[in-house]
Coordinates of C-alpha atoms in Angstrom, one line a residue:
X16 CA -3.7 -6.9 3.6
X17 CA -3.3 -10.1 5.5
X18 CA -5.4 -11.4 2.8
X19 CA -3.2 -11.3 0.4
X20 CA -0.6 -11.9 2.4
X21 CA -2.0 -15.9 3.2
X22 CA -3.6 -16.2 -0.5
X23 CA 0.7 -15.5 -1.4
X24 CA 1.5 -18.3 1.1
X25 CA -1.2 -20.7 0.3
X26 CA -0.5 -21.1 -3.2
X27 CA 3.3 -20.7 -2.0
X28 CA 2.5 -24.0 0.0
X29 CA 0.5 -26.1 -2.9
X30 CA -2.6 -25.3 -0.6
X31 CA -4.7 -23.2 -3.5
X32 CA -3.4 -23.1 -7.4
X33 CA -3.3 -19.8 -9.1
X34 CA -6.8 -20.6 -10.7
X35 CA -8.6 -21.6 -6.8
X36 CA -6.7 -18.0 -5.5
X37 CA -8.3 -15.9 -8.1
X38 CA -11.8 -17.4 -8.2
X39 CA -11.6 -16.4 -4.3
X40 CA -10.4 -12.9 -4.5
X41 CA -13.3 -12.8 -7.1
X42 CA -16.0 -13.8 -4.8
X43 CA -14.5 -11.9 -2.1
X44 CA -14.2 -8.8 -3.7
X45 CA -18.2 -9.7 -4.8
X46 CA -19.0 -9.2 -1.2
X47 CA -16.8 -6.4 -0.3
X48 CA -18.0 -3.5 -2.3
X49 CA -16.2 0.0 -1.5
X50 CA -17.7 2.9 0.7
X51 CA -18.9 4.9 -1.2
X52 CA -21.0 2.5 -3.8
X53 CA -22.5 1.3 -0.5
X54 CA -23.5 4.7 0.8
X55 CA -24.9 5.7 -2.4
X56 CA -26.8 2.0 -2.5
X57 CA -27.4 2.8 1.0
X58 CA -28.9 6.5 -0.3
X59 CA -27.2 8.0 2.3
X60 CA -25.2 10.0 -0.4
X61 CA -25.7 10.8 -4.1
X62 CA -23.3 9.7 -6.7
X63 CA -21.8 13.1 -7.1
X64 CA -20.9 13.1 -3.6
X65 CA -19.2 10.0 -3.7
X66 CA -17.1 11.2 -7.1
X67 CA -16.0 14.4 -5.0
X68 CA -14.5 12.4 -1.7
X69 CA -13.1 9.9 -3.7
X70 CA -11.4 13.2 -5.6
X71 CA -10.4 14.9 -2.6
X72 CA -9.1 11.6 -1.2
X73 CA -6.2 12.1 -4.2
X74 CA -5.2 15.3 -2.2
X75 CA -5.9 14.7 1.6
X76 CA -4.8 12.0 3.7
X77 CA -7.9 10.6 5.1
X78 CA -10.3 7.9 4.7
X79 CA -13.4 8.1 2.5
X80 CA -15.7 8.2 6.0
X81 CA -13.6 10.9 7.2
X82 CA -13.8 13.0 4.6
X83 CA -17.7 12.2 4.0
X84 CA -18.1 13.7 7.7
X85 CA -15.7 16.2 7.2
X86 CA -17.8 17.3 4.3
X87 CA -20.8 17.0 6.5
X88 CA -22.7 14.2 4.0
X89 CA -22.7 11.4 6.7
X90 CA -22.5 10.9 10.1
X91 CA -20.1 9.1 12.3
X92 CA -23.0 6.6 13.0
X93 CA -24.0 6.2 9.3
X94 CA -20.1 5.6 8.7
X95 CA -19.7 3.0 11.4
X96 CA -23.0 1.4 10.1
X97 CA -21.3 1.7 6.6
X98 CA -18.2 -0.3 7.8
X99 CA -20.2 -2.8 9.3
X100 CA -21.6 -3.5 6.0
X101 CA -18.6 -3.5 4.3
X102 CA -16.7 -6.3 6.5
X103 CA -13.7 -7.2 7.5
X104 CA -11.2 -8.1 4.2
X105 CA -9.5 -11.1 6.1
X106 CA -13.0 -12.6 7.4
X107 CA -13.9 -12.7 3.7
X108 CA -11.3 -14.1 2.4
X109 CA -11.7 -17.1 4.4
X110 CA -15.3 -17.5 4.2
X111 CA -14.7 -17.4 0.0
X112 CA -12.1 -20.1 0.3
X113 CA -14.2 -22.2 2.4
X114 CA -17.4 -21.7 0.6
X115 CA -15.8 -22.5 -2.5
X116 CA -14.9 -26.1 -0.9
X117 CA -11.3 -25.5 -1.6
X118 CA -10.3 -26.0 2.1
X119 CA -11.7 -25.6 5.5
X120 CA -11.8 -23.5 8.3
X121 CA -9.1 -26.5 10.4
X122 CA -7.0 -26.4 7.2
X123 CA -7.2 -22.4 7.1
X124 CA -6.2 -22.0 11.0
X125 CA -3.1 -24.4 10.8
X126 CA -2.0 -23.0 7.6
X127 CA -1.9 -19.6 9.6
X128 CA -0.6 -20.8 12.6
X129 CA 2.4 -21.4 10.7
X130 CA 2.8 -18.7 8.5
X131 CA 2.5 -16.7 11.8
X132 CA 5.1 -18.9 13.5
X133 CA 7.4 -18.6 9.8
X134 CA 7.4 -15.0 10.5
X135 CA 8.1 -14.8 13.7
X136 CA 5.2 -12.5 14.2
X137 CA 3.4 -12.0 18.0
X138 CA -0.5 -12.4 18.8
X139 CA -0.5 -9.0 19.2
X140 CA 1.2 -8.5 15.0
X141 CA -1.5 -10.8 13.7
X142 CA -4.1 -9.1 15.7
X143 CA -3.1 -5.8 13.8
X144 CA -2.8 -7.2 10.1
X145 CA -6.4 -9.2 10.5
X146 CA -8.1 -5.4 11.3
X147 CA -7.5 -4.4 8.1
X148 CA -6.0 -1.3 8.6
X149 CA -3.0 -0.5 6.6
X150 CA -1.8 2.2 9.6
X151 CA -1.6 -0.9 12.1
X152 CA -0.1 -3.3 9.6
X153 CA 2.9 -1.0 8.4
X154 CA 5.0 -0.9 12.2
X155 CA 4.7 -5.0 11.8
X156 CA 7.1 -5.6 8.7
X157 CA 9.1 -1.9 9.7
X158 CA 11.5 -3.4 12.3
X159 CA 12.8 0.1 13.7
X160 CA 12.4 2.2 16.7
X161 CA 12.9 5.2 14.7
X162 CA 9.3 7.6 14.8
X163 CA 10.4 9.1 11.2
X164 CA 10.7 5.9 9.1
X165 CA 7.7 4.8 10.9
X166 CA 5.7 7.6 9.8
X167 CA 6.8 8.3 6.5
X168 CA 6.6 4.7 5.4
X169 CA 2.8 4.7 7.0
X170 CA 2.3 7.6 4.8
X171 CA 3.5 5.8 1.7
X172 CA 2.0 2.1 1.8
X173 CA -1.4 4.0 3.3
X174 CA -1.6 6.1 0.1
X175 CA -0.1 3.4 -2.6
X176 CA -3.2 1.6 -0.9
X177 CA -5.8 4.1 -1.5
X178 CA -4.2 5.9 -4.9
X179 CA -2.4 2.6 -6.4
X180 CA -4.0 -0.9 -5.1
X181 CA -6.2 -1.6 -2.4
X182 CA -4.9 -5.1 -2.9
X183 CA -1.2 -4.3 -2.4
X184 CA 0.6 -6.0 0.3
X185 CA 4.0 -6.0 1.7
X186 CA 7.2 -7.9 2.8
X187 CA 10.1 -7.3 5.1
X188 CA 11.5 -3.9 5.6
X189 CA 15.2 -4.6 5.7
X190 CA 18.5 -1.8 5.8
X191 CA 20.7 -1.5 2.8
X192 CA 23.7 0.7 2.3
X193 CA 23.4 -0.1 -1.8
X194 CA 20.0 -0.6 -4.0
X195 CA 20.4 -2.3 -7.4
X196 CA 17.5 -2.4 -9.8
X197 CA 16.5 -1.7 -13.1
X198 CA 14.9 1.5 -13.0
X199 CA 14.6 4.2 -10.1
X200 CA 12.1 7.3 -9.4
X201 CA 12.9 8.9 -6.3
X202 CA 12.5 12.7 -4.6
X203 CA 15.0 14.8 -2.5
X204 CA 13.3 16.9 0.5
X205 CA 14.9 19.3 2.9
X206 CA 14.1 21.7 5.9
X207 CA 13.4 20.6 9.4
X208 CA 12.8 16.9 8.2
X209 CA 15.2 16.1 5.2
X210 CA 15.0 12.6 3.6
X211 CA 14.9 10.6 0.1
X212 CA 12.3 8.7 -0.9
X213 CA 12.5 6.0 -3.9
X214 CA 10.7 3.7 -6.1
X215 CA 12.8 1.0 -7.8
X216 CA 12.3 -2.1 -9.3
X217 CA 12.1 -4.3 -12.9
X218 CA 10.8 -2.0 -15.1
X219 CA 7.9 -4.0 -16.0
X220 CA 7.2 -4.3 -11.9
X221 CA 7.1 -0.5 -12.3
X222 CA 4.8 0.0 -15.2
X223 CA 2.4 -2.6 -13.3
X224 CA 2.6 0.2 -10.4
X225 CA 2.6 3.1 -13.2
X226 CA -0.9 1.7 -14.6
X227 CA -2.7 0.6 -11.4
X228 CA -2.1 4.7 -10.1
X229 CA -2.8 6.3 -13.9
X230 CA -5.6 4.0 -14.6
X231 CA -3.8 4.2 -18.2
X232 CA -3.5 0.9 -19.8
X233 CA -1.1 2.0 -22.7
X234 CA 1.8 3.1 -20.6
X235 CA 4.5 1.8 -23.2
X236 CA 7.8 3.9 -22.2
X237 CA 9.7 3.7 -19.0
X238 CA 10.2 7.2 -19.1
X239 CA 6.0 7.5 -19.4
X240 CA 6.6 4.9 -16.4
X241 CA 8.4 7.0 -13.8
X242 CA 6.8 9.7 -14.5
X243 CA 3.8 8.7 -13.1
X244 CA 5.9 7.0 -10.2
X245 CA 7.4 10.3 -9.4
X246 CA 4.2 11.6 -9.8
X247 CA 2.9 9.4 -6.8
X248 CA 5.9 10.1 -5.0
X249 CA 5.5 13.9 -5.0
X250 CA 1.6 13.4 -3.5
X251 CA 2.9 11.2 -0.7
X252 CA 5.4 13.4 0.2
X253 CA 3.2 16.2 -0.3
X254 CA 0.6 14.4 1.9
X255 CA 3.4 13.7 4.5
X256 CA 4.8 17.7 4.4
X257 CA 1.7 19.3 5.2
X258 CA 0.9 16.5 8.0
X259 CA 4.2 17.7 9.6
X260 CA 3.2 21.5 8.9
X261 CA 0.8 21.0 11.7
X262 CA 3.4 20.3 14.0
X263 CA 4.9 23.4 13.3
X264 CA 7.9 21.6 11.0
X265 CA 8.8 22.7 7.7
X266 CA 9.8 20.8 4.9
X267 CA 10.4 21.7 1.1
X268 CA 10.2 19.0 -1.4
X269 CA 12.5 19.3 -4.7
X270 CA 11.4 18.2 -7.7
X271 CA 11.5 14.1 -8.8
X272 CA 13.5 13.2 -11.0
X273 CA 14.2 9.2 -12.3
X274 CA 16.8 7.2 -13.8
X275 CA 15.9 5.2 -16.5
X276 CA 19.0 3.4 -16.6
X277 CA 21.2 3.5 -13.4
X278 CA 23.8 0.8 -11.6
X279 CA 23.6 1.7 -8.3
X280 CA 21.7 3.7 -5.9
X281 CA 24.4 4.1 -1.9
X282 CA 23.4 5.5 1.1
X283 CA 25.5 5.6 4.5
X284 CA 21.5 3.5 5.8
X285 CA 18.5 3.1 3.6
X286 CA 15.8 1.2 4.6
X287 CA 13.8 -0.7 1.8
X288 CA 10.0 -2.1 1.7
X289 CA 9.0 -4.5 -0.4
X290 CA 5.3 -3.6 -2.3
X291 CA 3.6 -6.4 -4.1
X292 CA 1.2 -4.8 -6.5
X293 CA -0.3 -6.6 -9.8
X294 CA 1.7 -9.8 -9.5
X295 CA 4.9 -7.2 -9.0
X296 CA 7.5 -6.2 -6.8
X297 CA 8.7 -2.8 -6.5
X298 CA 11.0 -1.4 -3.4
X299 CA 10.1 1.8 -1.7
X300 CA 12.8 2.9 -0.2
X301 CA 13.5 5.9 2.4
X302 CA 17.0 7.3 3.4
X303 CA 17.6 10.1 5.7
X304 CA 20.8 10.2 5.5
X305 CA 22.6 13.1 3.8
X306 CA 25.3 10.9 1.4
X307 CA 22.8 9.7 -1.0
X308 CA 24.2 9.1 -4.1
X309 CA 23.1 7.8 -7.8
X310 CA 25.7 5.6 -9.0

């Protein structure tokens, strides 16, 4: 994520132009091939394997490796070795902007010194976002002490990553009592946990979000749009109800629903992420408070 994240700021600064940022994330993604093509490269599993846990990764929330072990077609060791071969995102990122000649490693370090120091974010944040891992990076733009925001908006951004955009990245969490936007998909859930979660945005924003997750290039109707949104939402929260089933807690999700055409969403405290996907930006929001209300 942090790669995106400094290729935004970069070309923010006048550091890269549009054209220099897109020729790197085209060599980096060159070099950063996805787990499964490189086990199956690798011959550590067959094609069809791969097709299945990338399947099953639609309706469980783990990682490809996981489920590959899970399913018992690698190893932890062959999985490790996999990762190691795959890289670290950040890491090549900067190699591709350097090996391109478009600035060097002293430009790249001051340039992040002070995006970290714009930010206000710790060793310790920056530490988290350069991993890689989505889990880690979520808690550094979430600014609450609260466990259940925490987890359900790990749950979201994890899964936008793997079903949406593995190039996504995100801004700010901030608290809202009113959300304004063009169009809204969102989903009601009750029981031992009970909470609202949204998707809002431009509606063009949205359909970017609506094609990346359908793979559907022709997605021409907003309603067509937030269907697939509520369709995304319903998995997460699907994902997130039976992670909290093994805790013994029970929730019940109702059906999405969306509003093509809405003023106003309220909410006695929301708090609202925003996702960059496609050159868009979309807010996912969570309330759990009970005085949600469509305007």
């Amino acid at each position: 994520m942090l790669d995106r994240l400094m290729g935004s700021y970069l070309a923010e600064q006048g550091l890269l132009t549009k054209h220099q940022l897109s020729e790197v994330y085209k060599v980096q993604d060159a070099s950063r091939a996805k787990l499964g093509v490189i086990a199956v490269a690798e011959k550590l599993m067959s094609i069809a394997q791969a097709e299945q846990v990338n399947m099953l990764q639609a309706s469980m929330d783990m990682r490809f490796g996981d489920i590959a072990i899970d399913r018992g077609y690698l190893s932890e060791a062959q999985v490790s070795r996999l990762l190691e071969l795959q890289g670290n995102t950040y890491l090549a990122f900067l190699q591709a902007v350097v090996d391109l000649g478009f600035l060097t490693m002293q430009q790249l370090e001051e340039a992040e010194g002070k995006y970290q120091s714009l930010h206000g974010f710790t060793e310790s944040d920056m530490a988290a976002l350069k991993t890689g891992d989505v889990t880690q990076a979520v808690p550094v733009f979430v600014d609450t002490e609260d466990p259940l925001y925490k987890g359900m908006f790990a749950m979201g951004v994890k899964n936008m990553y793997r079903l949406v955009d593995n190039h996504l990245y995100i801004g700010k969490a901030y608290t809202a009592t009113v959300l304004k936007e063009e169009v809204l998909g969102y989903q009601k859930f009750h029981g031992d946990v009970s909470a609202v979660v949204a998707i809002s945005g431009r509606y063009e924003d949205v359909r970017k979000m609506a094609i990346a997750y359908t793979k559907e290039e022709f997605i021409e109707t907003k309603e067509d749009a937030l269907d697939a949104v509520c369709e995304l939402i319903n998995c997460i929260n699907g994902l997130y109800a039976t992670e909290q089933s093994q805790s013994d807690l029970r929730i019940e999700l109702e059906p999405p629903n969306f509003s093509v055409n809405f003023e106003k969403a309220t909410s006695e405290e929301m708090i609202v992420l925003p996702v960059y996907i496609r050159g868009g930006e979309i807010k996912y929001m969570i309330a759990v408070s009970k005085d949600f209300a469509l305007g």
